[in-house]
Short mmCIF file of C-alpha atoms in Angstrom, two decimals:
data_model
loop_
_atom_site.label_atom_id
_atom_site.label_comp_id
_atom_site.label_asym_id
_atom_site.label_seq_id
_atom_site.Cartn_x
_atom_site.Cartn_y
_atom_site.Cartn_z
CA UNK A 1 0.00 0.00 0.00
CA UNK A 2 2.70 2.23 1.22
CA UNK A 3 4.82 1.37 -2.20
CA UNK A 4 1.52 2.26 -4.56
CA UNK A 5 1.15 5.48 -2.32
CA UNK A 6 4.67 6.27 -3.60
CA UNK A 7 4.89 5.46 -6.46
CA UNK A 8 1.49 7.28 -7.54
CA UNK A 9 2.76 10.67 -5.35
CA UNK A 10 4.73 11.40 -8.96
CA UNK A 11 1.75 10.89 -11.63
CA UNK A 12 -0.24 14.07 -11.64
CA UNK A 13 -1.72 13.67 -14.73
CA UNK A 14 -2.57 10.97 -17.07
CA UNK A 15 0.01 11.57 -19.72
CA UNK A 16 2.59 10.83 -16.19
CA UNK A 17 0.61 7.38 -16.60
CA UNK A 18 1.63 6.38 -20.59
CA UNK A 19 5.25 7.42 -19.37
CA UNK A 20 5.07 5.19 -16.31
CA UNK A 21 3.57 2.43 -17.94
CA UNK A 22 6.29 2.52 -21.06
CA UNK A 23 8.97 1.77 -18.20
CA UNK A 24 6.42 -1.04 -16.34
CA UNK A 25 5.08 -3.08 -19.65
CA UNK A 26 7.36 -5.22 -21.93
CA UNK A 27 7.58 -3.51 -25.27
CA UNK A 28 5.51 -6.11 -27.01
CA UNK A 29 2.63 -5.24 -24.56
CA UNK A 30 3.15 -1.77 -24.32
CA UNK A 31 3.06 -1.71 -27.79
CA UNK A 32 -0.33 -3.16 -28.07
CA UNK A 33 -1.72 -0.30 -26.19
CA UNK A 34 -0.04 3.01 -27.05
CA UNK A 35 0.16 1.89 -31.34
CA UNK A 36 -2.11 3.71 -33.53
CA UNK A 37 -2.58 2.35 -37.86
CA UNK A 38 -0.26 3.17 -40.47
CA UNK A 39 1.83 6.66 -39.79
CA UNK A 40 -0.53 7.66 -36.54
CA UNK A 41 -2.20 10.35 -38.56
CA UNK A 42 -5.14 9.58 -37.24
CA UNK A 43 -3.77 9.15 -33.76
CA UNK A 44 -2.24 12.87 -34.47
CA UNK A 45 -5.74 14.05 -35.23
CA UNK A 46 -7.32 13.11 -32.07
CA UNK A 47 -5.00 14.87 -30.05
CA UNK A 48 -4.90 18.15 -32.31
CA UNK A 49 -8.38 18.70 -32.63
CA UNK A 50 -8.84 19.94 -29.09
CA UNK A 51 -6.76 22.90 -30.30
CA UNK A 52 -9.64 24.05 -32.77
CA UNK A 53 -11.68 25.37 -29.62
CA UNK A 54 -11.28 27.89 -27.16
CA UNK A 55 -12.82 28.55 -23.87
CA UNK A 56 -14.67 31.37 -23.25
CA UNK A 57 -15.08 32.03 -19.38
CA UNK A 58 -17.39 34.21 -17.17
CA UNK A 59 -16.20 35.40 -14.44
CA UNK A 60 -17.31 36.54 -11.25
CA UNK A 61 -19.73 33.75 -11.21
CA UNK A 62 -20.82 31.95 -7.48
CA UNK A 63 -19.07 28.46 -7.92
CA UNK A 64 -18.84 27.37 -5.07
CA UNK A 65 -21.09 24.37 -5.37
CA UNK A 66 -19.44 23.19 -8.75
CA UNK A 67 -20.96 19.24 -8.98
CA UNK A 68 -19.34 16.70 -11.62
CA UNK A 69 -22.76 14.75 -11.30
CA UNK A 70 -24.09 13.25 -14.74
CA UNK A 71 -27.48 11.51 -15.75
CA UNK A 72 -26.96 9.16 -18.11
CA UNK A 73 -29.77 6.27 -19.78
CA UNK A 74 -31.42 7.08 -15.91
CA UNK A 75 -28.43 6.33 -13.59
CA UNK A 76 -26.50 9.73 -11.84
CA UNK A 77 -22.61 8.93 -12.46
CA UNK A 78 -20.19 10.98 -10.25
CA UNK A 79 -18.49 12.52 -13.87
CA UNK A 80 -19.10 12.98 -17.10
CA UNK A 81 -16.77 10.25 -17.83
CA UNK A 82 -16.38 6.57 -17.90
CA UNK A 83 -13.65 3.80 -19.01
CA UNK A 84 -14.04 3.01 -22.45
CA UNK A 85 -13.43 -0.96 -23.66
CA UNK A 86 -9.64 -2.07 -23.97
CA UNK A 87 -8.90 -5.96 -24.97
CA UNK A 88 -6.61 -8.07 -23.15
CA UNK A 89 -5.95 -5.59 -20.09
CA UNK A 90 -5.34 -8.75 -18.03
CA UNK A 91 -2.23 -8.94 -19.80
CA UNK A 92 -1.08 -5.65 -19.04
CA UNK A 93 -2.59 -5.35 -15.70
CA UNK A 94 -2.99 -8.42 -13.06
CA UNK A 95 -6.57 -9.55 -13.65
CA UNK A 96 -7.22 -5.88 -15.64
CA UNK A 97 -10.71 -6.29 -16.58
CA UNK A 98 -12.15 -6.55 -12.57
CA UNK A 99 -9.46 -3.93 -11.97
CA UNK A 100 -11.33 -1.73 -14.18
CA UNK A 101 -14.54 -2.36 -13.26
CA UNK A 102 -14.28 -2.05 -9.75
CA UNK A 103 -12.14 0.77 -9.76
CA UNK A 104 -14.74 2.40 -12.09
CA UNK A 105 -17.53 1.01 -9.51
CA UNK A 106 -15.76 2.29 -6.42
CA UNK A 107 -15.87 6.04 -7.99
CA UNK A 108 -19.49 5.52 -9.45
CA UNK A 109 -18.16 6.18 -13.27
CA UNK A 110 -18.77 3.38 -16.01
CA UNK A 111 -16.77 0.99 -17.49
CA UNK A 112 -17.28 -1.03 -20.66
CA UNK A 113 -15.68 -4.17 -20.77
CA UNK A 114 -14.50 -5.28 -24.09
CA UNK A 115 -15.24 -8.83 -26.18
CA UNK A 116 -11.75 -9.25 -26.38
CA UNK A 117 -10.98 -9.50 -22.38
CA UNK A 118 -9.42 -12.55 -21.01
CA UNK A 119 -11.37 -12.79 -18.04
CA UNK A 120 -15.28 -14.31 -18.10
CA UNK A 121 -17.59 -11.55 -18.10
CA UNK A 122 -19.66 -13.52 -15.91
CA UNK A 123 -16.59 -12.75 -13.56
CA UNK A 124 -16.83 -8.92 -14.06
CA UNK A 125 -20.67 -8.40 -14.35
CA UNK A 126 -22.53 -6.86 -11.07
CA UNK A 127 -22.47 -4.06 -8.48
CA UNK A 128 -19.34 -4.12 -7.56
CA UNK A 129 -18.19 -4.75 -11.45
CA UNK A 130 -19.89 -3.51 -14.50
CA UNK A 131 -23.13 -3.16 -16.25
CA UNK A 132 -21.66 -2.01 -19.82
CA UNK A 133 -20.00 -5.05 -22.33
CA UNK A 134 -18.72 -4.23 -25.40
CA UNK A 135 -19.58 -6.76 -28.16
CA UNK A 136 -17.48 -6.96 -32.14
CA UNK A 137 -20.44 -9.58 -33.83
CA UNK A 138 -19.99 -12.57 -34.59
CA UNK A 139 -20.30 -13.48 -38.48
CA UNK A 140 -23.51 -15.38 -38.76
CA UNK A 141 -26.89 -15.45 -36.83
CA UNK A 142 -26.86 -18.12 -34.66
CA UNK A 143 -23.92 -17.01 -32.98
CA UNK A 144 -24.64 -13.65 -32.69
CA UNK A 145 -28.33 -14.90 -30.34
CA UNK A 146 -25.73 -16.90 -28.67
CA UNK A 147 -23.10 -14.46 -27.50
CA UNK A 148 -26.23 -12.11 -26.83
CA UNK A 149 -27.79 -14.62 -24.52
CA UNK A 150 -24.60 -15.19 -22.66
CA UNK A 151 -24.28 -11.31 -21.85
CA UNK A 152 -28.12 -10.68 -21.04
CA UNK A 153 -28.03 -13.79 -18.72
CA UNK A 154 -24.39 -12.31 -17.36
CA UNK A 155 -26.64 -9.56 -16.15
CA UNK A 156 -25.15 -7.02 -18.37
CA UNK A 157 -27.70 -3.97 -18.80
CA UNK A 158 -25.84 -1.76 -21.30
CA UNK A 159 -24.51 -3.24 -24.73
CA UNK A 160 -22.12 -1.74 -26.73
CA UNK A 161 -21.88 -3.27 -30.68
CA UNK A 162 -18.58 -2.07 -32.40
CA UNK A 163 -19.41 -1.20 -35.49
CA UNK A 164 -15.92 0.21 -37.11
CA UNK A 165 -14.27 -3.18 -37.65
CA UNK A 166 -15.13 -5.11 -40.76
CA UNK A 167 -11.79 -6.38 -40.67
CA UNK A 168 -8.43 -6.13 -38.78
CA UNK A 169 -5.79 -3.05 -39.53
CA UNK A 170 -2.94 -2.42 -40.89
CA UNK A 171 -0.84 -4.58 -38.08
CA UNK A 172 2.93 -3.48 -39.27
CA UNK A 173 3.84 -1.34 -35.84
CA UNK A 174 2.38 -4.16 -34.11
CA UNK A 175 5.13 -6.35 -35.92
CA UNK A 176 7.99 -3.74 -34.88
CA UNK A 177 6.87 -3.99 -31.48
CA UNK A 178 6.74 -7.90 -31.18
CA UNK A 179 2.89 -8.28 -30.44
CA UNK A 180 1.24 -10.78 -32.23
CA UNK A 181 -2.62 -11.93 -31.52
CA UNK A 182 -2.26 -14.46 -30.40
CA UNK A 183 1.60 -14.04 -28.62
CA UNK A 184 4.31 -16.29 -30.38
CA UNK A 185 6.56 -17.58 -27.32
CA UNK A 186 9.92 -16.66 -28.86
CA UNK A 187 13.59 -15.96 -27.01
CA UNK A 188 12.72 -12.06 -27.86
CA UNK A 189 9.34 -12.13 -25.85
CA UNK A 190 10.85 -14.31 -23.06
CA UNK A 191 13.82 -11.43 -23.11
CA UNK A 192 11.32 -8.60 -23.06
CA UNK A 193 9.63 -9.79 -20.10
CA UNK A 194 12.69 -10.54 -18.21
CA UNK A 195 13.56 -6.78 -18.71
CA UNK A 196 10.22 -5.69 -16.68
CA UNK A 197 10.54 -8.19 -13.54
CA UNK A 198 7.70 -6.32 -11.76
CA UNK A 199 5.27 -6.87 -14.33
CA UNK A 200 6.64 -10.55 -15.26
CA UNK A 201 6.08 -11.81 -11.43
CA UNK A 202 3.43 -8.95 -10.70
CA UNK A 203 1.09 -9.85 -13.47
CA UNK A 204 2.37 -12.30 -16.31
CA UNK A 205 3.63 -15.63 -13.64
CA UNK A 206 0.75 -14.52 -11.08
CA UNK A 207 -1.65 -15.06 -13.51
CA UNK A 208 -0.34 -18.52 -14.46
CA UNK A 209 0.07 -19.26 -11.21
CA UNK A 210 -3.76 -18.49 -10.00
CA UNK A 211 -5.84 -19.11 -13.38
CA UNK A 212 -3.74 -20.44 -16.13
CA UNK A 213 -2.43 -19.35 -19.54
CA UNK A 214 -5.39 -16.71 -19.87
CA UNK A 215 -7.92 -17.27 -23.13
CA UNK A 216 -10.27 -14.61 -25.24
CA UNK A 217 -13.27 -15.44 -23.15
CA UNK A 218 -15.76 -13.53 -24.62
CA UNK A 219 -15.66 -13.32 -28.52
CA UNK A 220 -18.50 -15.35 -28.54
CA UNK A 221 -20.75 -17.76 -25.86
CA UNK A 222 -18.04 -20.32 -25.96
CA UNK A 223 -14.32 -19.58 -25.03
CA UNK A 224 -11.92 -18.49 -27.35
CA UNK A 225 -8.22 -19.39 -27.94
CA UNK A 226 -5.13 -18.93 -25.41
CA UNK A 227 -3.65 -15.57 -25.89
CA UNK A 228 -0.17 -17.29 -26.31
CA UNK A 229 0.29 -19.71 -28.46
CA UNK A 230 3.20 -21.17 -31.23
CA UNK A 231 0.76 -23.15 -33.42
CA UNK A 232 -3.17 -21.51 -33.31
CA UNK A 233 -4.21 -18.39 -35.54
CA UNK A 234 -7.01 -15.91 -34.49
CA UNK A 235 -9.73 -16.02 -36.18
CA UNK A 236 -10.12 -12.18 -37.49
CA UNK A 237 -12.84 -12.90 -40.48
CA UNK A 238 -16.57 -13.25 -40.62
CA UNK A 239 -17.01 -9.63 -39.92
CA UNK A 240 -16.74 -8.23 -43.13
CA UNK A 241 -20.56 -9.13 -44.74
CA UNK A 242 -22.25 -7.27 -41.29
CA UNK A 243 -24.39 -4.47 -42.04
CA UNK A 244 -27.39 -2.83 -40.93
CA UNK A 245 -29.86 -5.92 -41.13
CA UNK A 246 -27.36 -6.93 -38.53
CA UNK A 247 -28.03 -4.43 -36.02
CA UNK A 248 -31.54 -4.25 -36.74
CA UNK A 249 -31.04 -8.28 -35.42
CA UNK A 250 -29.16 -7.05 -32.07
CA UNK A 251 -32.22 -4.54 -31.52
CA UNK A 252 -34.65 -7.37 -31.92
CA UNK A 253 -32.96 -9.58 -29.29
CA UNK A 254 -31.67 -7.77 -26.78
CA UNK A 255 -33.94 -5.81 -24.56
CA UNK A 256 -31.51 -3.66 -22.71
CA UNK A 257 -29.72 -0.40 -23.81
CA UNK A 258 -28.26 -0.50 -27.11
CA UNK A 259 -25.56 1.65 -27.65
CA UNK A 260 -23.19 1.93 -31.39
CA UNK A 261 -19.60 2.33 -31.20
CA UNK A 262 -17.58 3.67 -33.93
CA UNK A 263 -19.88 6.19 -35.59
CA UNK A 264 -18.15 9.01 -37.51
CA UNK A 265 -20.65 9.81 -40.50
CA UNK A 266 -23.90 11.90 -39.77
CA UNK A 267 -26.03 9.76 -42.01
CA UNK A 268 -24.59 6.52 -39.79
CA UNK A 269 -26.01 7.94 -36.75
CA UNK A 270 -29.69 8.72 -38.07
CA UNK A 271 -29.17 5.15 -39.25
CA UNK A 272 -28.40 3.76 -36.22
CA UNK A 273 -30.99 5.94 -34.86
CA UNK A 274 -33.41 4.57 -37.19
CA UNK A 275 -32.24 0.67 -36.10
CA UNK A 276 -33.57 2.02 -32.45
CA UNK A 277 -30.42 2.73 -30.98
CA UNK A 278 -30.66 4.18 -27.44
CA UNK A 279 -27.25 5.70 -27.92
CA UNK A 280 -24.22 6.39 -30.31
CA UNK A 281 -20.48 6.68 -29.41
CA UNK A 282 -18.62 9.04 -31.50
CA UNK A 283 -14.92 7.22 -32.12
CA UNK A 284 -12.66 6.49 -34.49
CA UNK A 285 -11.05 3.25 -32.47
CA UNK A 286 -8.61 5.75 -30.41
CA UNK A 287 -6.67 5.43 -34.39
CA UNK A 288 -6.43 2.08 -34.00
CA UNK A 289 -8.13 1.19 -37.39
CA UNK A 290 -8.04 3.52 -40.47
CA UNK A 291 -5.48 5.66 -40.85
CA UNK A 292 -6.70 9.37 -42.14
CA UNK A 293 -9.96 9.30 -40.67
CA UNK A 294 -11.79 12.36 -39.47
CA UNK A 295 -11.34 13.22 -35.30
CA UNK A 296 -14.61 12.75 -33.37
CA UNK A 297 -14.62 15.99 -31.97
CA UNK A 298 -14.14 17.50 -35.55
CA UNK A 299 -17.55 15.85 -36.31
CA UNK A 300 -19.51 15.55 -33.02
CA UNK A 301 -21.47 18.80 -33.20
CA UNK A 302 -22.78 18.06 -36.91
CA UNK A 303 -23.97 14.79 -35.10
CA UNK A 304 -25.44 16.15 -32.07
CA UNK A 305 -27.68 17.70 -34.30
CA UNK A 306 -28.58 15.12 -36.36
CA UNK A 307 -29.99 12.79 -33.86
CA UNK A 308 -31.91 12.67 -30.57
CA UNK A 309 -30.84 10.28 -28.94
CA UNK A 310 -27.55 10.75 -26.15
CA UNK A 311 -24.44 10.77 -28.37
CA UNK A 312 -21.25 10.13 -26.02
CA UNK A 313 -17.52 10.11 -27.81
CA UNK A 314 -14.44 9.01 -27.16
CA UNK A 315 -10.78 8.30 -28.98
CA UNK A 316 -7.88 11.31 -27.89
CA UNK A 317 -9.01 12.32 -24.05
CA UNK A 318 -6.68 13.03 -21.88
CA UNK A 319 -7.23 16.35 -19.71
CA UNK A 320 -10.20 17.79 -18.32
CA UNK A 321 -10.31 20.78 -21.11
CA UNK A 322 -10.51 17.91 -23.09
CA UNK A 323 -14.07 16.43 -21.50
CA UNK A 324 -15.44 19.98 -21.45
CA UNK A 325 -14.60 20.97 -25.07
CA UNK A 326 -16.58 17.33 -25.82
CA UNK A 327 -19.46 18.35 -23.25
CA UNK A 328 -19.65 22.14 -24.98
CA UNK A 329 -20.44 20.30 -28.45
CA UNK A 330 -22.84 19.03 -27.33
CA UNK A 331 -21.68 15.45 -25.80
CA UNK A 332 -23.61 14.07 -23.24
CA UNK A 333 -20.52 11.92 -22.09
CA UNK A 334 -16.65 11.39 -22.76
CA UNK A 335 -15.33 7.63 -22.75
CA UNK A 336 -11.63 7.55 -21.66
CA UNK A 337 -9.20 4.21 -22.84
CA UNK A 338 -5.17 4.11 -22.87
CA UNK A 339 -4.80 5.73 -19.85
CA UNK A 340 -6.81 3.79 -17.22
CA UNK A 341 -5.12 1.09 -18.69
CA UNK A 342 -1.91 2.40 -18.37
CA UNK A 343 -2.88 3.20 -14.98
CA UNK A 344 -4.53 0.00 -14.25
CA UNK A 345 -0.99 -1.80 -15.23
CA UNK A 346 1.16 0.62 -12.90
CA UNK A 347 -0.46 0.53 -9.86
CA UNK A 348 -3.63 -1.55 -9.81
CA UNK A 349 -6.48 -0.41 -8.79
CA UNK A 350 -5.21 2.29 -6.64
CA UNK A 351 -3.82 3.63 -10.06
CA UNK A 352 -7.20 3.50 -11.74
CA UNK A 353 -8.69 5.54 -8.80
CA UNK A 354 -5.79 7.80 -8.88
CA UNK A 355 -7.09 8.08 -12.44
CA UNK A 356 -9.95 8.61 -11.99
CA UNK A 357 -9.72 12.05 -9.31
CA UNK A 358 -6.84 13.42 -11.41
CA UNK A 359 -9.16 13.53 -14.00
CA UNK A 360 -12.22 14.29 -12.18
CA UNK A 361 -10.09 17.23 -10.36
CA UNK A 362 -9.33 18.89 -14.03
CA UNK A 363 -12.78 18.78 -14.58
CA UNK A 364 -13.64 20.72 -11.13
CA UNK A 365 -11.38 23.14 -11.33
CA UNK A 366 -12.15 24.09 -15.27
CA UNK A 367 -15.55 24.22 -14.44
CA UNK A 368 -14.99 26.74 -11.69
CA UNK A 369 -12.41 28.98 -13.76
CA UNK A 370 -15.22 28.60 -16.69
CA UNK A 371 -18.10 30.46 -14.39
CA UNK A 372 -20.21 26.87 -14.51
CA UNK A 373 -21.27 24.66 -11.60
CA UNK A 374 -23.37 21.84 -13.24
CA UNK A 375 -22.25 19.67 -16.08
CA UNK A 376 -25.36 20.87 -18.06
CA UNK A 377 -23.91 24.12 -17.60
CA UNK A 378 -21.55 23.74 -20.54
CA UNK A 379 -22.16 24.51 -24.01
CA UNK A 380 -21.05 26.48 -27.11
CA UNK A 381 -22.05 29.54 -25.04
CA UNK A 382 -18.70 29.35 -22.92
CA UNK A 383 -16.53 27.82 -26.50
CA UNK A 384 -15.18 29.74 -29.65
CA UNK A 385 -12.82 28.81 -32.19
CA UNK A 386 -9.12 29.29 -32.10
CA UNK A 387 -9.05 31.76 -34.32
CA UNK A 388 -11.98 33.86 -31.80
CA UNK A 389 -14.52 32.76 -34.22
CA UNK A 390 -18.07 32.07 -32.44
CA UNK A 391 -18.39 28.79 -32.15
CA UNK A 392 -22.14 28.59 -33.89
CA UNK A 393 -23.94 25.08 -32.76
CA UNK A 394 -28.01 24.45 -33.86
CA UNK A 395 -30.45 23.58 -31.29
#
């Protein structure tokens, strides 16, 4: 306790977490998380676009009640923020996924585990877990009413469906960095983790130790392959002939919230709308997937006001400036990935709830400087662009 204390008293904000977790993780792992497709101009883009806006505070405004609280599908969150889904964090973090959830459930923020987690999500599922799973489809009917029977009877109330991965990326920095899916035992990975002893004892042997050579456990209703293996091939294909029909199927069978990940096109969002969404997430995979494509925040406002329904967004966050600039165009809610994780795999849970009030703190204190005290408070009203521009967003 006294050692995570320490070692936490030097992150102050969640960029300090990517740097401490690049000197925790083997580079194959590390890798895996911080890589972006192709030349990272997408990766670039998510970052840069914050720089388009401008705050515009009041001042001499009474904020001395300033409240973070945030309604969302019925349920009051303590922030406008949550933990977006990140596959295999039980590799980077010792059992990552509960780690993640409960940090998330401690501070009363959501967390969306993903289909590509290594630990049952009949393991994370519940009050002191998660009610948010993240699902990629699986190619043909009959599997899909399968997986979605699993996660309804898992007790899962809020499903995510990934919609911006017809097929895998461009993989070639994974290559440079060693990570393969699933891990090739090799002398260079067995080298890499001897390099990080903490996490190789701390994470990697403890979890052989206590469950096993870890498997994708939630692909689909049955369990997946080992994450490390010499002779087995993931099975990346089947995705490719989903389409709308397909969601339209999802809607018919499950009977909780329905939420689409991945949405970057106006016209995709009144068509999710139409396939009775409850909720869109504006994202371009955190550019993960196709290199070039357009920053959520660069599109969110023209999608606010396109649909009715709550449109949330995430890919790029890092600050609190960052979750207000999001909030201003008119998101109802900011989903937050790479760095919990990074934080998750540095310090446990105590790093995820570090996290989580470092962020949460940012937010606070912007809110105050910007003349606001509820979350509803912000809009284009207290935004321009960089250039002093009005910042001009439709009702």
């Amino acid at each position: 306790m006294k050692d995570q204390h320490r070692r936490l008293a030097s992150i102050l904000n969640l960029h300090d977490f990517e740097k401490a977790a690049r000197g925790h993780l083997p580079r194959p792992i590390f890798g895996y998380i911080s890589n972006a497709a192709e030349d990272g101009k997408t990766l670039y883009a998510n970052r840069s676009a914050f720089d388009n806006y401008c705050f515009l505070p009041r001042a001499l405004v009474d904020v001395s009640k300033v409240s973070l609280q945030t309604e969302l599908f019925g349920k009051q969150y303590a922030a406008p923020f949550g933990i977006a889904p990140m596959g295999i964090s039980a590799l980077s973090a010792y059992r990552g996924d509960k780690v993640l959830a409960e940090g998330a459930a401690k501070a009363n923020i959501p967390m969306i585990m993903s289909g590509t987690s290594l630990i049952p999500m009949e393991d994370v599922s519940g009050p002191n877990g998660t009610d948010w799973f993240q699902a990629y489809l699986p190619g043909d009917e009959q599997g899909i009413e399968a997986l979605l029977a699993r996660v309804e009877k898992s007790g899962f109330k809020n499903l995510v469906i990934t919609v911006d991965y017809p097929v895998p990326p461009n993989s070639e920095n994974h290559v440079r960095s060693g990570f393969s899916s699933p891990l090739r035992p090799s002398l260079r990975l067995f080298m890499d983790g001897l390099l990080r002893p903490r996490w190789l004892f701390g994470t990697f042997i403890k979890t052989l130790i206590n469950f096993g050579v870890p498997h994708f456990e939630n692909n689909y209703a049955t369990r997946g392959i080992p994450v490390i293996s010499k002779n087995v091939n993931r099975d990346f294909s089947g995705r490719s002939h989903l389409n709308w029909e397909s969601l339209a199927l999802v809607r018919r069978l499950w009977t909780g919230k329905l939420i689409v990940k991945g949405i970057l096109h106006p016209q995709d969002a009144l068509k999710a709308e139409a396939a009775g969404a409850d909720g869109i997430i504006v994202s371009n995979h955190g550019g993960r997937q196709l290199d070039g494509a357009i920053a959520p925040m660069n599109v969110l406002g023209a999608i606010v006001n396109t649909v009715s329904l709550p449109v949330m967004i995430d890919s790029g966050f890092r600050r609190g400036s960052d979750v207000l600039k999001a909030l201003g165009l008119g998101a109802r809610f900011v989903f937050v990935g790479r760095s919990f994780n990074y934080a998750a795999a540095y310090a446990g849970e105590e790093g995820v709830s570090h996290a989580v009030k470092l962020l949460s703190a940012e937010i606070e204190r912007n809110m105050a400087l910007l003349g606001i005290n509820k979350v509803g408070d912000m809009n284009s009203e207290r935004m321009c662009l960089k250039d002093g521009g009005p910042l001009v967003v439709s009702s």
